[in-house]
Coordinates of C-alpha atoms and ligand atoms in Angstrom, one line a residue:
M1 CA 23.5 -13.8 -24.2
I2 CA 20.1 -14.3 -26.0
P3 CA 17.5 -12.1 -24.3
I4 CA 14.8 -14.2 -22.7
K5 CA 11.3 -14.1 -24.2
T6 CA 9.3 -12.1 -21.7
F7 CA 5.6 -11.5 -21.8
I8 CA 4.3 -8.2 -20.2
F9 CA 0.6 -8.9 -19.6
D10 CA -0.4 -5.6 -18.0
P11 CA 0.4 -2.0 -19.1
I12 CA 3.6 -0.7 -17.4
D13 CA 5.1 2.8 -17.4
P14 CA 6.6 3.8 -20.7
V15 CA 10.0 4.5 -19.1
A16 CA 10.0 1.0 -17.6
L17 CA 8.8 -0.5 -20.9
E18 CA 11.7 1.1 -22.8
Y19 CA 14.1 -0.2 -20.1
A20 CA 12.6 -3.7 -20.7
R21 CA 12.9 -3.5 -24.5
K22 CA 16.6 -2.8 -24.2
R23 CA 17.3 -5.8 -22.0
L24 CA 14.8 -8.5 -22.9
D25 CA 12.9 -10.0 -25.8
I26 CA 9.6 -8.4 -25.0
V27 CA 6.0 -9.4 -26.0
E28 CA 3.8 -6.5 -25.0
W29 CA 0.1 -6.7 -23.9
T30 CA -0.9 -5.1 -27.1
N31 CA 0.9 -7.6 -29.3
K32 CA -1.1 -10.4 -30.9
E33 CA 1.8 -12.8 -30.0
I34 CA 0.8 -12.4 -26.3
E35 CA -1.9 -15.1 -26.9
N36 CA 0.7 -17.7 -27.7
Y37 CA 1.6 -18.6 -24.1
S38 CA 3.8 -21.5 -25.1
I39 CA 6.7 -19.3 -26.1
A40 CA 6.9 -17.4 -22.8
E41 CA 10.1 -17.9 -20.7
A42 CA 9.4 -15.0 -18.3
V43 CA 6.4 -12.9 -17.4
I44 CA 5.8 -9.6 -15.8
V45 CA 2.4 -9.2 -14.1
R46 CA 0.6 -6.5 -12.2
T47 CA -3.0 -7.9 -11.8
F48 CA -3.0 -10.5 -14.5
K49 CA -3.9 -13.8 -12.9
M50 CA -1.2 -16.5 -13.1
T51 CA -3.5 -19.5 -12.5
R52 CA -2.6 -23.1 -12.7
K53 CA -4.3 -23.2 -16.1
I54 CA -2.3 -20.4 -17.5
I55 CA 1.0 -21.7 -16.0
D56 CA 0.3 -25.1 -17.6
Q57 CA 0.2 -23.4 -21.0
M58 CA 3.8 -22.1 -20.5
P59 CA 6.1 -25.1 -20.6
N60 CA 9.2 -22.9 -20.9
L61 CA 8.3 -20.5 -18.0
K62 CA 11.2 -19.9 -15.6
I63 CA 10.2 -16.7 -13.7
I64 CA 7.1 -14.8 -12.8
A65 CA 8.2 -11.2 -11.9
K66 CA 5.4 -9.4 -10.0
H67 CA 5.3 -5.6 -10.6
G68 CA 4.3 -4.6 -7.1
V69 CA 4.1 -6.4 -3.7
G70 CA 1.0 -8.5 -3.3
V71 CA 1.2 -11.9 -5.0
D72 CA -2.4 -13.0 -4.5
N73 CA -2.9 -13.1 -8.3
I74 CA -0.2 -15.9 -8.6
D75 CA -0.8 -19.6 -7.8
L76 CA 2.4 -19.8 -5.7
D77 CA 2.1 -23.4 -4.7
Y78 CA 1.7 -24.5 -8.3
A79 CA 4.5 -22.3 -9.5
K80 CA 6.7 -23.8 -6.8
S81 CA 5.8 -27.3 -7.8
R82 CA 6.8 -26.5 -11.4
G83 CA 10.2 -25.0 -10.2
I84 CA 9.2 -21.5 -11.4
I85 CA 10.8 -18.6 -9.5
V86 CA 8.5 -15.8 -8.3
T87 CA 9.8 -12.4 -7.4
N88 CA 8.2 -9.1 -6.4
T89 CA 9.3 -5.4 -5.9
P90 CA 8.8 -4.8 -2.1
H91 CA 10.8 -1.6 -1.9
A92 CA 9.6 0.1 -5.1
N93 CA 6.4 1.6 -3.7
M94 CA 7.0 2.1 0.0
N95 CA 8.0 5.7 -0.3
S96 CA 4.9 6.6 -2.4
V97 CA 2.6 5.0 0.2
A98 CA 4.4 6.7 3.1
E99 CA 4.1 10.1 1.3
L100 CA 0.4 9.5 0.9
V101 CA 0.1 8.9 4.6
I102 CA 1.7 12.3 5.3
A103 CA -0.6 13.9 2.7
L104 CA -3.7 12.3 4.3
A105 CA -2.5 13.3 7.8
L106 CA -2.1 17.0 6.8
N107 CA -5.3 16.9 4.8
C108 CA -7.3 15.6 7.7
A109 CA -5.6 17.9 10.3
R110 CA -6.3 21.0 8.1
K111 CA -9.6 19.7 6.6
V112 CA -8.2 20.5 3.1
T113 CA -10.8 18.4 1.2
F114 CA -13.7 19.6 3.3
A115 CA -12.5 23.2 2.8
H116 CA -12.3 22.7 -1.0
T117 CA -15.8 21.3 -1.0
M118 CA -17.1 24.3 1.0
V119 CA -15.4 26.8 -1.4
K120 CA -17.0 25.1 -4.4
K121 CA -20.4 25.4 -2.8
G122 CA -19.7 29.1 -1.9
V123 CA -18.5 30.6 1.4
E124 CA -19.8 33.8 3.0
K125 CA -16.7 34.6 5.1
N126 CA -13.0 33.6 5.5
S127 CA -11.8 31.0 8.0
P128 CA -15.1 29.6 8.9
F129 CA -15.3 28.1 12.4
E130 CA -16.0 24.5 11.1
L131 CA -12.7 24.5 9.2
A132 CA -10.5 25.0 12.2
G133 CA -7.8 22.3 12.1
F134 CA -4.7 21.5 14.1
E135 CA -0.9 21.4 13.6
L136 CA 1.1 18.2 13.4
Q137 CA 4.1 19.9 15.0
N138 CA 5.1 18.2 18.3
K139 CA 2.1 15.9 18.3
T140 CA 2.2 12.1 19.0
V141 CA 2.0 9.6 16.2
G142 CA 1.0 6.0 16.7
L143 CA 2.3 3.5 14.1
I144 CA 0.5 0.2 14.0
G145 CA 3.0 -1.9 12.1
L146 CA 6.7 -1.0 11.8
G147 CA 7.6 -2.5 8.5
R148 CA 8.9 -0.8 5.4
I149 CA 6.0 1.7 5.2
G150 CA 5.5 2.3 8.9
T151 CA 9.1 3.0 9.5
L152 CA 9.2 5.6 6.6
V153 CA 6.1 7.3 7.9
G154 CA 7.7 7.5 11.4
W155 CA 10.9 9.0 10.0
K156 CA 9.1 11.6 7.9
L157 CA 6.7 12.8 10.6
K158 CA 9.5 12.9 13.2
A159 CA 11.9 14.8 10.8
A160 CA 9.3 17.2 9.5
F161 CA 7.1 17.8 12.6
N162 CA 9.2 16.7 15.6
T163 CA 6.5 14.2 16.5
K164 CA 6.8 11.7 19.2
V165 CA 6.5 8.2 17.6
L166 CA 4.8 5.3 19.4
V167 CA 4.9 1.9 17.9
Y168 CA 2.6 -1.2 18.2
D169 CA 4.1 -4.1 16.4
P170 CA 4.4 -7.4 18.3
Y171 CA 7.0 -8.6 15.7
T172 CA 9.5 -5.8 16.1
T173 CA 12.0 -5.2 18.9
E174 CA 12.6 -2.5 21.4
S175 CA 16.1 -2.0 20.1
I176 CA 14.8 -1.5 16.5
C177 CA 12.4 1.2 17.8
K178 CA 15.0 2.8 19.9
K179 CA 17.5 3.0 17.0
E180 CA 14.8 4.9 15.0
G181 CA 14.1 7.2 18.0
F182 CA 10.6 5.6 18.4
I183 CA 9.0 4.1 21.5
K184 CA 7.8 0.5 21.4
C185 CA 4.5 -0.1 23.2
E186 CA 3.5 -3.6 24.2
D187 CA -0.2 -2.7 24.1
L188 CA -2.3 -1.5 21.2
D189 CA -4.6 0.3 23.6
Q190 CA -1.8 2.5 24.8
V191 CA -1.0 3.6 21.3
L192 CA -4.6 4.4 20.6
K193 CA -5.1 6.3 23.8
E194 CA -2.0 8.5 23.5
S195 CA -1.8 9.3 19.8
D196 CA -3.0 12.3 17.9
I197 CA -2.4 10.6 14.5
V198 CA -2.7 6.8 14.2
S199 CA -1.4 5.2 11.0
I200 CA -1.9 1.6 10.1
S201 CA 0.7 -0.3 8.0
V202 CA 0.1 -4.0 8.6
P203 CA -0.7 -6.9 6.3
F204 CA -4.2 -8.3 6.2
T205 CA -4.2 -11.6 8.2
K206 CA -6.7 -13.3 10.5
D207 CA -5.0 -11.3 13.4
T208 CA -5.4 -7.9 11.7
E209 CA -9.0 -8.4 10.4
N210 CA -11.2 -5.9 12.3
L211 CA -8.1 -4.8 14.4
I212 CA -9.8 -1.5 14.7
S213 CA -13.5 -1.8 15.7
A214 CA -15.8 0.1 18.0
R215 CA -13.9 -0.7 21.2
E216 CA -10.5 0.5 19.8
L217 CA -12.1 3.6 18.2
S218 CA -13.6 4.5 21.6
L219 CA -10.1 4.5 23.1
M220 CA -8.8 7.1 20.7
K221 CA -8.7 10.8 21.6
K222 CA -11.7 12.9 20.4
N223 CA -9.2 15.0 18.5
A224 CA -7.3 12.2 16.8
I225 CA -6.9 11.2 13.2
L226 CA -7.0 7.6 11.9
I227 CA -5.3 6.6 8.6
N228 CA -5.3 3.3 6.9
T229 CA -3.4 2.6 3.8
S230 CA -3.1 -1.2 4.3
R231 CA -6.2 -3.3 3.6
G232 CA -9.8 -2.4 4.0
K233 CA -11.0 -5.1 6.4
I234 CA -8.4 -4.1 9.0
I235 CA -10.8 -1.4 10.1
N236 CA -14.5 -2.2 10.8
E237 CA -16.0 0.4 8.4
K238 CA -19.4 0.5 10.0
D239 CA -17.9 1.2 13.4
L240 CA -15.7 3.9 11.9
Y241 CA -18.7 5.5 10.2
H242 CA -20.6 5.7 13.6
A243 CA -17.5 7.1 15.3
L244 CA -17.1 9.8 12.6
Q245 CA -20.8 10.6 12.5
Q246 CA -20.8 11.2 16.2
N247 CA -17.6 13.2 16.0
K248 CA -15.8 10.8 18.3
L249 CA -12.8 11.3 16.1
F250 CA -11.4 14.4 14.5
G251 CA -11.1 12.7 11.2
A252 CA -10.1 9.6 9.2
A253 CA -8.6 8.7 5.9
I254 CA -8.7 5.4 4.1
D255 CA -6.8 4.3 0.9
A256 CA -8.0 0.7 1.1
F257 CA -11.6 -0.3 1.5
A258 CA -13.3 -3.7 2.4
E259 CA -14.8 -3.8 -1.1
E260 CA -12.8 -2.4 -4.0
P261 CA -13.1 -0.4 -6.2
V262 CA -15.0 1.6 -3.5
S263 CA -18.6 2.6 -4.4
K264 CA -19.5 6.3 -4.6
D265 CA -22.4 5.4 -2.3
H266 CA -20.2 4.2 0.5
P267 CA -21.6 5.6 3.8
L268 CA -18.2 6.9 4.9
L269 CA -18.2 9.3 2.0
T270 CA -21.1 11.1 3.5
C271 CA -18.9 12.2 6.5
N272 CA -17.2 15.6 6.2
N273 CA -14.5 14.4 8.5
F274 CA -13.6 11.5 6.2
I275 CA -11.3 11.3 3.1
G276 CA -11.3 8.3 0.8
T277 CA -8.8 7.5 -1.9
P278 CA -9.0 4.5 -4.3
H279 CA -6.1 2.3 -3.3
N280 CA -3.8 5.0 -4.7
G281 CA -0.8 4.7 -2.3
A282 CA 1.6 3.3 -4.9
N283 CA 0.2 5.2 -7.8
T284 CA 3.1 7.6 -8.5
K285 CA 5.1 7.9 -11.7
D286 CA 8.2 7.3 -9.5
A287 CA 6.9 4.1 -8.0
L288 CA 5.6 2.8 -11.3
I289 CA 9.0 3.3 -13.0
R290 CA 10.7 1.5 -10.0
M291 CA 8.2 -1.4 -10.0
G292 CA 8.7 -1.9 -13.7
T293 CA 12.4 -1.6 -13.9
E294 CA 13.0 -3.7 -10.7
A295 CA 10.8 -6.5 -12.2
V296 CA 12.9 -6.4 -15.4
D297 CA 16.1 -6.5 -13.3
E298 CA 15.0 -9.7 -11.6
I299 CA 14.6 -11.4 -15.0
V300 CA 17.9 -10.1 -16.2
R301 CA 19.6 -11.5 -13.0
L302 CA 18.0 -14.9 -13.8
M303 CA 19.2 -14.7 -17.4
N304 CA 22.7 -14.0 -16.1
N305 CA 22.6 -16.9 -13.6
E306 CA 22.7 -14.4 -10.7
E307 CA 20.6 -14.6 -7.5
T308 CA 17.3 -12.7 -7.8
L309 CA 17.0 -10.0 -5.0
S310 CA 13.4 -10.4 -4.0
K311 CA 12.6 -14.1 -4.4
I312 CA 9.3 -15.2 -2.9
I313 CA 9.7 -18.9 -4.0
Ligands
NAD401 P1 5.9 -4.9 5.8 O1 5.7 -6.4 5.7 O2 7.2 -4.3 5.6 O3 5.4 -4.5 7.3 C1 4.3 -4.9 7.9 C2 4.5 -4.8 9.4 O4 3.3 -5.2 10.1 C3 5.6 -5.8 10.0 O5 6.6 -5.0 10.7 C4 4.9 -6.7 10.9 O6 5.6 -7.1 12.0 C5 3.7 -5.9 11.3 N1 2.5 -6.6 11.8 C6 2.1 -7.8 11.3 N2 1.0 -8.2 12.1 C7 0.8 -7.2 13.0 C8 -0.2 -7.0 14.0 N3 -1.2 -7.9 14.2 N4 -0.1 -5.9 14.7 C9 0.8 -4.9 14.5 N5 1.8 -5.1 13.5 C10 1.8 -6.2 12.8 O7 4.8 -4.3 4.9 P2 4.8 -2.8 4.3 O8 5.6 -2.8 3.0 O9 5.1 -1.8 5.3 O10 3.3 -2.7 3.9 C11 2.2 -2.7 4.8 C12 0.9 -3.0 4.2 O11 0.6 -1.9 3.3 C13 0.9 -4.2 3.2 O12 0.6 -5.4 3.8 C14 -0.2 -3.8 2.2 O13 -1.4 -4.4 2.7 C15 -0.2 -2.3 2.3 N6 0.1 -1.6 1.0 C16 -0.8 -0.8 0.5 C17 -0.5 -0.1 -0.6 C18 -1.4 0.9 -1.2 O14 -1.4 1.2 -2.4 N7 -2.3 1.5 -0.4 C19 0.8 -0.3 -1.3 C20 1.7 -1.2 -0.7 C21 1.3 -1.9 0.5

């Protein structure tokens, strides 16, 4: 089998790159040959834009293997019209995102970032009153979205802290929730009213834009935490800012902002009860290796005339 000419347009983890070199005929992002699009038979992309114009310059292209999940940087309709397969790596980063949710929940509940900032400024006594937090043990978690990430978050919090898990996801069933030991709620409001920790893991769609605005925030417990690792516009950031300013929530943490990369002048960053991270959910060595090697595996499957595992089109 002659290894297929594969362009890797964005830097990938060295372990995954070595894996790719052993299996495919690689042209790396640093190689001058990367400018000669016409020889590419396969590509691996992270954020590189596979536009119609670029695709047109690749007459031999058979597969676009996305390193990651979101395929908004690929012109799917045009790739489809050209008979090009597009794959992604939907399972490679879910554990990293779920672990970030747990980290943010503990951070908010124990005010770790705020405590660190106070220590850096200088403290006069131990255990200052304003750093009093709460335990996650036996609390109620509300999952908005029970897909890959939401399910993992529920499992981890239940196993580690014996939490009760409520679910709002109109597209999941009661029996799926029951199987996981979770409780399906028909109503988003019920989840917001009863949960101590609310975690959002839904796609950004017209239905989820501003899913959490002033009304929804007003339903949450005053001692609750809100975490969003999905997409920025799912939460109305202005409304969240007002709720945090007025201490209507215990805390909130966001890994995805409406405008990215997030500005250091974002109003939410002035709130001591807020933690922001720069879309860092999937950014672990483990996930990066998995995303890279799984993208390579899809190309190898195509090369061997096998079915790809995560075919989008
Ligand atoms: P998934 O597709 O497995 O799950 C999404 C779930 O949301 C599904 O169960 C679906 O039924 C549910 N859903 C859809 N619309 C809903 C609505 N209106 N209300 C409630 N539930 C709804 O996706 P996933 O892998 O769990 O990822 C979730 C999101 O996390 C992604 O869409 C992406 O935006 C985000 N993400 C972020 C990072 C990061 O680095 N922060 C990394 C990967 C994914």
